Coordinates of N, CA and C in Angstrom, one line a residue:
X1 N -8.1 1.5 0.0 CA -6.9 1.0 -0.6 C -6.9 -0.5 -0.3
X2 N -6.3 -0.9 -1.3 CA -6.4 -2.7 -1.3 C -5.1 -3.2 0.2
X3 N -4.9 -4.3 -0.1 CA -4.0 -5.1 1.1 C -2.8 -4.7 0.5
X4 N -1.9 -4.7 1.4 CA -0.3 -4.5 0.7 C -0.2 -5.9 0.1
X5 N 0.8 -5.6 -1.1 CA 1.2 -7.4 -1.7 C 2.7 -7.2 -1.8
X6 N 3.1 -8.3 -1.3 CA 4.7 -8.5 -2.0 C 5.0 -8.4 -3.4
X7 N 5.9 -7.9 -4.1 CA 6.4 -7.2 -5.6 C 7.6 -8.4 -5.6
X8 N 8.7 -8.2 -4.6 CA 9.6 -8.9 -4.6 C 10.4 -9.2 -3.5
X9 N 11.0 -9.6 -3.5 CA 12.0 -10.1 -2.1 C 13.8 -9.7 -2.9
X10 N 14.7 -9.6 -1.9 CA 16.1 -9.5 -1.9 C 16.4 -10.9 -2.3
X11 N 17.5 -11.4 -2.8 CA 18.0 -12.3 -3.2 C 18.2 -13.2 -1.7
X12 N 18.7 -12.7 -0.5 CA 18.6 -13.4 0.7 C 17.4 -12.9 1.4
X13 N 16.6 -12.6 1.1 CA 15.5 -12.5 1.6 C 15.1 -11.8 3.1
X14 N 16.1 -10.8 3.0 CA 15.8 -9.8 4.7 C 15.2 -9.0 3.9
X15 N 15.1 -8.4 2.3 CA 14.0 -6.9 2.3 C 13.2 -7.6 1.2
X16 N 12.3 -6.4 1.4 CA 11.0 -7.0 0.5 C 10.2 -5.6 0.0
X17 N 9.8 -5.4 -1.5 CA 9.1 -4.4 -2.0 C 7.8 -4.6 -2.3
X18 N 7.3 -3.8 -1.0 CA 5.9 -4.2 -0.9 C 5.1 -3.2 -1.8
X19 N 3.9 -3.6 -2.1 CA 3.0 -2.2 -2.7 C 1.1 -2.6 -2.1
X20 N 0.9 -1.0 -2.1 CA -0.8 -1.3 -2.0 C -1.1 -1.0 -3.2
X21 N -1.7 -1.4 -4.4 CA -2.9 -1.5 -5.4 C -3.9 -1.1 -5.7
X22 N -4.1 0.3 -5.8 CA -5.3 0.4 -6.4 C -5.6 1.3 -7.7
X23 N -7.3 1.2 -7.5 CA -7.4 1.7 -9.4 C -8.0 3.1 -9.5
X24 N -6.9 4.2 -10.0 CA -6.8 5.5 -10.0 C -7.6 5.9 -11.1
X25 N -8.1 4.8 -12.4 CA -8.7 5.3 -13.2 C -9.7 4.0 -13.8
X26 N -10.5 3.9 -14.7 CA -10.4 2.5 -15.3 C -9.6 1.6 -16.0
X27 N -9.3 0.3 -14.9 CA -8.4 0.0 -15.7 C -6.8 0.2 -15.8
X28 N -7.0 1.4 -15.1 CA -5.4 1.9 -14.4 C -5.2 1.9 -13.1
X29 N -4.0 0.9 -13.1 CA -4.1 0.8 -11.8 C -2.1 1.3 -11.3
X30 N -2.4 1.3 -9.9 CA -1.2 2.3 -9.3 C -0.7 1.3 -8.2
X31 N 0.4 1.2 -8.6 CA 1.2 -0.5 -7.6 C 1.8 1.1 -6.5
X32 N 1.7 1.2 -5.5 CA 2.0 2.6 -4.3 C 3.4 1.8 -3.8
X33 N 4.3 1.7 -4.1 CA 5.5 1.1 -3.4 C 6.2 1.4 -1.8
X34 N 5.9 0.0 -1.1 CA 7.1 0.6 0.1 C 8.4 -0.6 -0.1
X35 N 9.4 -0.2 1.2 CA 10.2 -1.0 0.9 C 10.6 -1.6 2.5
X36 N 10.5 -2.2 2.5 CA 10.7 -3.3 3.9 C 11.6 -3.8 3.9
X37 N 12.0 -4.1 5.4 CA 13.1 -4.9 6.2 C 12.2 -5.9 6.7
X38 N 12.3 -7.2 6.4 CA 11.7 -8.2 6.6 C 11.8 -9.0 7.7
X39 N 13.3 -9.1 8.5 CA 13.8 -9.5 9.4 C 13.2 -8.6 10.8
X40 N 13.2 -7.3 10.9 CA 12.4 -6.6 11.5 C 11.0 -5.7 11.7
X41 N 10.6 -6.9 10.3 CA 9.2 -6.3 9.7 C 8.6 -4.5 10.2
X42 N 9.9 -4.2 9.7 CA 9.8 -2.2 9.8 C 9.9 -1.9 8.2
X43 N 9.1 -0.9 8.0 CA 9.1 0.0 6.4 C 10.4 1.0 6.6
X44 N 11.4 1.0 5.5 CA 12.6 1.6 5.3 C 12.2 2.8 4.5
X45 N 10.9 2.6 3.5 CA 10.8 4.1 2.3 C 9.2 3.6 2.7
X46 N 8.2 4.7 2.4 CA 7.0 5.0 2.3 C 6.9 6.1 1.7
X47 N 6.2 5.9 0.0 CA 6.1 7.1 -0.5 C 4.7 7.9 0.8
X48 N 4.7 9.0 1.3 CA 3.5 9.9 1.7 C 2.4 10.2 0.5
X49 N 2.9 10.1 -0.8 CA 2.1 10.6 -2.2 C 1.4 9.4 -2.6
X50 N 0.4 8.9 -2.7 CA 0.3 7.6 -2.9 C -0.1 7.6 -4.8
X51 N 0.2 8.3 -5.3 CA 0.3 8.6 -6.6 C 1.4 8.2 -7.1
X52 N 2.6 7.8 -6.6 CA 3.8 7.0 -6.7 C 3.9 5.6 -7.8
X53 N 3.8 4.9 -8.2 CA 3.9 4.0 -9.1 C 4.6 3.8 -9.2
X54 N 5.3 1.8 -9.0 CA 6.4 1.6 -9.2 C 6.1 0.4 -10.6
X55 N 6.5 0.6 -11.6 CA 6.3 -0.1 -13.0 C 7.4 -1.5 -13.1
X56 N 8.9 -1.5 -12.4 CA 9.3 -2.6 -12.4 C 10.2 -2.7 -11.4
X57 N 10.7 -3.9 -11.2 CA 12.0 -3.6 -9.9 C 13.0 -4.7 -10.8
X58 N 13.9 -4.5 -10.0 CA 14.9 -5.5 -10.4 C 16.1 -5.7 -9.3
X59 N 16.1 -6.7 -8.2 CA 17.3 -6.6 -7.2 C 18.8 -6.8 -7.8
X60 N 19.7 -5.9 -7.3 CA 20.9 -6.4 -8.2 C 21.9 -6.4 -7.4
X61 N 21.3 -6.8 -5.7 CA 22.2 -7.0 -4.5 C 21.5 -7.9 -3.3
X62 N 22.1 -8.3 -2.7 CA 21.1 -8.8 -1.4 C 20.4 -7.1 -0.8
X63 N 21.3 -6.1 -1.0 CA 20.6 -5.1 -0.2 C 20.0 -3.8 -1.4
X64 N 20.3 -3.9 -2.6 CA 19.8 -2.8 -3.7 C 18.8 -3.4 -4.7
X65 N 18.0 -2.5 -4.8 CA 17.0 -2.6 -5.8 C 16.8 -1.8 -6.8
X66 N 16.6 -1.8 -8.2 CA 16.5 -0.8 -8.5 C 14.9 -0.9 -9.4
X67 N 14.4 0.4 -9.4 CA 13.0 0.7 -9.5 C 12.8 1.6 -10.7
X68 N 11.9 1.2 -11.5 CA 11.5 2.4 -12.5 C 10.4 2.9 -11.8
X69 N 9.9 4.3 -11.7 CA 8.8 4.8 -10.6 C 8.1 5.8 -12.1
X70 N 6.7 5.9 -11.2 CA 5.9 6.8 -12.1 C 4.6 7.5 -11.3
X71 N 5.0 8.9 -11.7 CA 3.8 9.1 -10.6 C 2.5 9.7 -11.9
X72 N 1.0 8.5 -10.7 CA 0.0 8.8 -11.9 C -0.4 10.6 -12.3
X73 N -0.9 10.5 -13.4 CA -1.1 10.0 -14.5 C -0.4 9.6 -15.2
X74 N 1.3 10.1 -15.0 CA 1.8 9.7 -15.8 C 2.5 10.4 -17.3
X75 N 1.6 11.4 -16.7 CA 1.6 12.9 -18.4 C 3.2 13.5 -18.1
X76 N 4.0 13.0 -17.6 CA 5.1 13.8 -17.8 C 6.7 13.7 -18.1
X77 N 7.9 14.1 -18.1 CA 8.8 14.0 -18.9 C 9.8 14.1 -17.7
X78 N 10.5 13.6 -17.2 CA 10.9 11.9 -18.2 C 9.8 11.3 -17.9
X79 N 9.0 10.4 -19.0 CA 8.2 9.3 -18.5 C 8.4 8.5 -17.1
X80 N 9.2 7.8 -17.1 CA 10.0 7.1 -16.1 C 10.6 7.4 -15.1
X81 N 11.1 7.5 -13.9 CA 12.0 7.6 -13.5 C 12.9 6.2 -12.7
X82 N 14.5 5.9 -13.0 CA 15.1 5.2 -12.6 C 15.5 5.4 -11.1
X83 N 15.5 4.7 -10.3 CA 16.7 5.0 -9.4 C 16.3 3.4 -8.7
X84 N 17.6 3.6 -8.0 CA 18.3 2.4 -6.7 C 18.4 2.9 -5.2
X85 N 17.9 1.9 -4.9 CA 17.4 1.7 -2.9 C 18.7 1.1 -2.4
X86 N 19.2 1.8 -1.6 CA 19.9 0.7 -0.9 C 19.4 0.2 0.5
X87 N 19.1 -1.0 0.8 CA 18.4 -1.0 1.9 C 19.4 -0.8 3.3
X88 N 20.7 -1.4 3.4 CA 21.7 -1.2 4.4 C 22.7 0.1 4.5
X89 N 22.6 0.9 3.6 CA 22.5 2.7 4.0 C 21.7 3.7 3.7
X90 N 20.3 2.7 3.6 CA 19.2 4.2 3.9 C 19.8 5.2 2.9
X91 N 20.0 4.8 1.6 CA 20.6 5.6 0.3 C 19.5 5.4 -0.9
X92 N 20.0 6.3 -1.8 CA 18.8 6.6 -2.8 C 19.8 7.4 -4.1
X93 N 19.7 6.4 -5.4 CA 20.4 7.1 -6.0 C 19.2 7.1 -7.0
X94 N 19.0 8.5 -7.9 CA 18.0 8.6 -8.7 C 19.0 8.4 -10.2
X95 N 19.2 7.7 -10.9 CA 19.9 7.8 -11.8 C 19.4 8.8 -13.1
X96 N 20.7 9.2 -14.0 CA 21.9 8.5 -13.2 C 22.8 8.6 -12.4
X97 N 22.6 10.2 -11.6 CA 24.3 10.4 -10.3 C 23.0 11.2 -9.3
X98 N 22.2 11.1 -9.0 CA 21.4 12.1 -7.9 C 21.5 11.5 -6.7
X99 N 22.2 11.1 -5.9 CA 22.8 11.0 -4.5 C 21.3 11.4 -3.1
X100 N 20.9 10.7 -2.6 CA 20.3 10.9 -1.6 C 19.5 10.4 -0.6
X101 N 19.2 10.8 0.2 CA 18.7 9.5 1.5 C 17.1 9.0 1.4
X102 N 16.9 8.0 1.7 CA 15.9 7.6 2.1 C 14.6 8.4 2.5
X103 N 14.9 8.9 3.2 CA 14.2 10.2 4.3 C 13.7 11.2 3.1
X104 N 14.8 11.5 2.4 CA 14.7 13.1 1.5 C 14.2 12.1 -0.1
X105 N 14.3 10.8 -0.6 CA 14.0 10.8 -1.7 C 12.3 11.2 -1.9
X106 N 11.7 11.2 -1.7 CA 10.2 11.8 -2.3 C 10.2 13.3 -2.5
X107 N 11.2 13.8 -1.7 CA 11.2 15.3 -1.9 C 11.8 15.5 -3.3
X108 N 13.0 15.3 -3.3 CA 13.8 15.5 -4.5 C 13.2 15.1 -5.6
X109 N 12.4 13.9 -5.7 CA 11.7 13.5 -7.1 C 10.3 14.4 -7.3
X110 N 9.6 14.9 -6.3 CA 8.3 15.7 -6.5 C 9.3 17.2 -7.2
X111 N 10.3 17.6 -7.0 CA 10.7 19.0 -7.2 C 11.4 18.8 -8.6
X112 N 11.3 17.1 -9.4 CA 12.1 16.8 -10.7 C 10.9 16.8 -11.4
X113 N 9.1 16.9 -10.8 CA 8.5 16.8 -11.4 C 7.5 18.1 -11.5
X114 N 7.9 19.2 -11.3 CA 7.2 20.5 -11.0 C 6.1 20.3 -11.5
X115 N 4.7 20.6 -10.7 CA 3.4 21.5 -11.4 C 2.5 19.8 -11.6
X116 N 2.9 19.0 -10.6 CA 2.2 17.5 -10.7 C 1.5 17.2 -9.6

């Protein structure tokens, strides 16, 4: 697996969405998303699946982000999925109303994608 790279930083710049890079197929490549506290350079989310894909971010807080995610290949419905990080309650909203923690988001989106 490649070096982690910075994706983006928080508007005040305490988190940061990091990813490792690599190429799952030719030419396709899989940005593996974590999400960092930069002030105490500790990981807040680590997908365990490294099949994870995050396709865009967009911060729309000093502490939230929100993410369109894809896990490779990619063959399945919803295409996309949306959700928002909160970095200062360890929250996770999968939109649009799926409520859930940090801890538990990889679970709940592997069980939105049965048979992947």
């Amino acid at each position: 697996m490649a070096a982690m790279e910075t994706l983006s930083t928080s508007p005040n710049q305490r988190f940061a969405l990091k990813a490792h890079a690599w190429e799952a197929a030719n030419s396709q490549w899989v940005l593996s998303p974590q999400l960092w506290d930069v002030q105490r350079d500790a990981a807040l989310f680590v997908f365990r699946e490294p099949r994870w894909s995050v396709d865009a971010d967009h911060w729309i807080s000093d502490t939230k982000v929100r993410l369109s995610l894809r896990k490779y290949p990619g063959n399945h419905r919803p295409e996309s999925i949306k959700v928002e990080l909160d970095c200062a309650s360890l929250a996770a909203t999968i939109l649009p109303a799926t409520s859930t923690s940090l801890a538990e988001l990889e679970t709940v989106l592997e069980r939105m994608l049965p048979g992947l």
